[in-house]
Amino acid sequence: MALREYTDGEYERLQRSERELTGNRERAEITDVAVVDDTARLTFGFEWTPEPDSVSYDLDDARDVMELKAVAAAAGYEYDQLPYLEGETIPVVYLDDGWEPAAALPDGGPGSADDAARTGPSLVDSASRRLDDITAQSVVLGVIVVKKLLIASALVYLLVV
């Protein structure tokens, strides 16, 4: 029995066949968000294959809009902030017709209870999303409040001493 090296194509086909099983969950990076006329398309990139995959949503269909809202909310964004999903890593589930965001499926899709119990919410992700929501106005107000507290504490200190 002769041993030979896999070609890149053979290796990629084996990787794809192993991962593209109905119900399989993976993590994918959203590499592109395109909103054109009445369609929104999310393109996913995987670290195990150079070929991207995409899913399209009809913006005139109420169900598709609800699914997009769920995907945006799961990543910490509002529906009208869909372009900000670009660069986010989300869980996706392979169905018979391709990869779908787990948040767009009822109950997070197959196997979601196992993943939720195993990983849980990430504190770093939620903290960074909250930091993104801080506006310049809230920063200025915070600086003013801190300055007033410092001045008040200095006056109290001077009156006591």
One Martini backbone bead per residue (centre of mass of N, CA, C, O) as a GRO file, in nm:
protein
  161
    1MET     BB    1   0.091   0.040   0.028
    2ALA     BB    2   0.074   0.360  -0.080
    3LEU     BB    3   0.197   0.671   0.004
    4ARG     BB    4   0.029   0.989  -0.017
    5GLU     BB    5  -0.044   1.299  -0.095
    6TYR     BB    6  -0.253   1.538  -0.063
    7THR     BB    7  -0.447   1.738  -0.211
    8ASP     BB    8  -0.606   2.026  -0.169
    9GLY     BB    9  -0.880   1.931  -0.281
   10GLU     BB   10  -0.908   1.673  -0.113
   11TYR     BB   11  -0.892   1.799   0.165
   12GLU     BB   12  -1.131   1.994   0.132
   13ARG     BB   13  -1.348   1.777   0.077
   14LEU     BB   14  -1.315   1.635   0.349
   15GLN     BB   15  -1.380   1.876   0.529
   16ARG     BB   16  -1.661   1.934   0.413
   17SER     BB   17  -1.792   1.651   0.462
   18GLU     BB   18  -1.755   1.665   0.774
   19ARG     BB   19  -1.921   1.951   0.819
   20GLU     BB   20  -2.165   1.896   0.599
   21LEU     BB   21  -2.390   1.825   0.826
   22THR     BB   22  -2.685   1.789   0.938
   23GLY     BB   23  -2.666   2.000   1.234
   24ASN     BB   24  -2.407   2.130   1.220
   25ARG     BB   25  -2.179   2.322   1.417
   26GLU     BB   26  -2.039   2.650   1.370
   27ARG     BB   27  -1.797   2.901   1.317
   28ALA     BB   28  -1.850   3.229   1.172
   29GLU     BB   29  -1.751   3.481   0.960
   30ILE     BB   30  -1.856   3.790   0.868
   31THR     BB   31  -1.749   3.925   0.552
   32ASP     BB   32  -2.047   4.013   0.439
   33VAL     BB   33  -2.281   4.292   0.384
   34ALA     BB   34  -2.574   4.298   0.171
   35VAL     BB   35  -2.788   4.576   0.075
   36VAL     BB   36  -3.035   4.520  -0.183
   37ASP     BB   37  -3.317   4.652  -0.204
   38ASP     BB   38  -3.488   4.335  -0.123
   39THR     BB   39  -3.190   4.235  -0.017
   40ALA     BB   40  -3.007   4.023   0.209
   41ARG     BB   41  -2.649   3.943   0.253
   42LEU     BB   42  -2.464   3.679   0.402
   43THR     BB   43  -2.116   3.623   0.448
   44PHE     BB   44  -1.918   3.336   0.504
   45GLY     BB   45  -1.631   3.242   0.701
   46PHE     BB   46  -1.386   2.987   0.715
   47GLU     BB   47  -1.095   2.835   0.845
   48TRP     BB   48  -1.129   2.548   0.665
   49THR     BB   49  -1.204   2.749   0.416
   50PRO     BB   50  -1.186   2.964   0.132
   51GLU     BB   51  -1.488   2.927   0.090
   52PRO     BB   52  -1.765   3.094   0.074
   53ASP     BB   53  -2.081   3.161   0.228
   54SER     BB   54  -2.440   3.218   0.172
   55VAL     BB   55  -2.725   3.427   0.273
   56SER     BB   56  -3.063   3.509   0.192
   57TYR     BB   57  -3.292   3.792   0.225
   58ASP     BB   58  -3.624   3.897   0.226
   59LEU     BB   59  -3.746   4.225   0.291
   60ASP     BB   60  -4.065   4.142   0.222
   61ASP     BB   61  -4.034   3.923   0.444
   62ALA     BB   62  -4.124   3.875   0.764
   63ARG     BB   63  -3.951   3.628   0.841
   64ASP     BB   64  -3.677   3.732   0.739
   65VAL     BB   65  -3.672   3.983   0.921
   66MET     BB   66  -3.681   3.828   1.189
   67GLU     BB   67  -3.417   3.675   1.143
   68LEU     BB   68  -3.235   3.925   1.119
   69LYS     BB   69  -3.299   4.038   1.398
   70ALA     BB   70  -3.187   3.791   1.552
   71VAL     BB   71  -2.897   3.810   1.449
   72ALA     BB   72  -2.839   4.097   1.547
   73ALA     BB   73  -2.910   4.051   1.849
   74ALA     BB   74  -2.701   3.819   1.902
   75ALA     BB   75  -2.460   4.041   1.831
   76GLY     BB   76  -2.568   4.338   1.953
   77TYR     BB   77  -2.781   4.449   1.743
   78GLU     BB   78  -2.959   4.621   1.533
   79TYR     BB   79  -3.130   4.603   1.244
   80ASP     BB   80  -3.004   4.887   1.128
   81GLN     BB   81  -2.696   4.738   1.189
   82LEU     BB   82  -2.604   4.516   0.981
   83PRO     BB   83  -2.317   4.615   0.876
   84TYR     BB   84  -2.179   4.554   1.168
   85LEU     BB   85  -2.147   4.235   1.128
   86GLU     BB   86  -1.892   4.276   1.009
   87GLY     BB   87  -1.657   4.050   1.170
   88GLU     BB   88  -1.836   3.863   1.303
   89THR     BB   89  -1.886   3.584   1.522
   90ILE     BB   90  -2.097   3.303   1.448
   91PRO     BB   91  -2.336   3.074   1.473
   92VAL     BB   92  -2.377   2.783   1.263
   93VAL     BB   93  -2.599   2.584   1.053
   94TYR     BB   94  -2.639   2.286   0.885
   95LEU     BB   95  -2.832   2.243   0.610
   96ASP     BB   96  -2.943   2.116   0.318
   97ASP     BB   97  -2.898   2.432   0.184
   98GLY     BB   98  -2.699   2.528   0.418
   99TRP     BB   99  -2.595   2.795   0.588
  100GLU     BB  100  -2.715   2.907   0.914
  101PRO     BB  101  -2.805   3.104   1.146
  102ALA     BB  102  -2.889   3.016   1.460
  103ALA     BB  103  -3.073   3.269   1.531
  104ALA     BB  104  -3.279   3.207   1.278
  105LEU     BB  105  -3.363   2.969   1.441
  106PRO     BB  106  -3.545   2.774   1.613
  107ASP     BB  107  -3.387   2.751   1.911
  108GLY     BB  108  -3.096   2.766   1.746
  109GLY     BB  109  -3.115   2.489   1.664
  110PRO     BB  110  -2.935   2.226   1.648
  111GLY     BB  111  -2.765   2.190   1.957
  112SER     BB  112  -2.803   2.452   2.143
  113ALA     BB  113  -2.816   2.347   2.436
  114ASP     BB  114  -2.530   2.235   2.450
  115ASP     BB  115  -2.377   2.501   2.383
  116ALA     BB  116  -2.492   2.680   2.611
  117ALA     BB  117  -2.391   2.502   2.849
  118ARG     BB  118  -2.086   2.504   2.767
  119THR     BB  119  -2.031   2.824   2.717
  120GLY     BB  120  -2.194   3.066   2.728
  121PRO     BB  121  -2.168   3.378   2.802
  122SER     BB  122  -1.969   3.651   2.716
  123LEU     BB  123  -1.826   3.908   2.888
  124VAL     BB  124  -1.652   4.042   2.673
  125ASP     BB  125  -1.869   4.083   2.457
  126SER     BB  126  -2.069   4.253   2.628
  127ALA     BB  127  -1.868   4.478   2.707
  128SER     BB  128  -1.793   4.571   2.418
  129ARG     BB  129  -2.084   4.649   2.337
  130ARG     BB  130  -2.124   4.862   2.557
  131LEU     BB  131  -1.885   5.043   2.469
  132ASP     BB  132  -2.006   5.108   2.184
  133ASP     BB  133  -2.260   5.272   2.318
  134ILE     BB  134  -2.085   5.495   2.386
  135THR     BB  135  -2.101   5.829   2.394
  136ALA     BB  136  -1.984   6.143   2.391
  137GLN     BB  137  -2.190   6.259   2.587
  138SER     BB  138  -2.141   6.054   2.821
  139VAL     BB  139  -1.845   6.128   2.860
  140VAL     BB  140  -1.880   6.426   2.932
  141LEU     BB  141  -2.067   6.382   3.173
  142GLY     BB  142  -1.868   6.209   3.335
  143VAL     BB  143  -1.647   6.426   3.365
  144ILE     BB  144  -1.817   6.637   3.513
  145VAL     BB  145  -1.891   6.464   3.759
  146VAL     BB  146  -1.603   6.403   3.853
  147LYS     BB  147  -1.514   6.697   3.895
  148LYS     BB  148  -1.730   6.769   4.108
  149LEU     BB  149  -1.645   6.554   4.313
  150LEU     BB  150  -1.355   6.656   4.353
  151ILE     BB  151  -1.427   6.940   4.452
  152ALA     BB  152  -1.606   6.857   4.691
  153SER     BB  153  -1.387   6.688   4.839
  154ALA     BB  154  -1.184   6.921   4.870
  155LEU     BB  155  -1.365   7.106   5.040
  156VAL     BB  156  -1.413   6.913   5.272
  157TYR     BB  157  -1.118   6.879   5.349
  158LEU     BB  158  -1.060   7.184   5.410
  159LEU     BB  159  -1.281   7.212   5.636
  160VAL     BB  160  -1.165   6.987   5.829
  161VAL     BB  161  -0.847   7.086   5.841
   0.00000   0.00000   0.00000
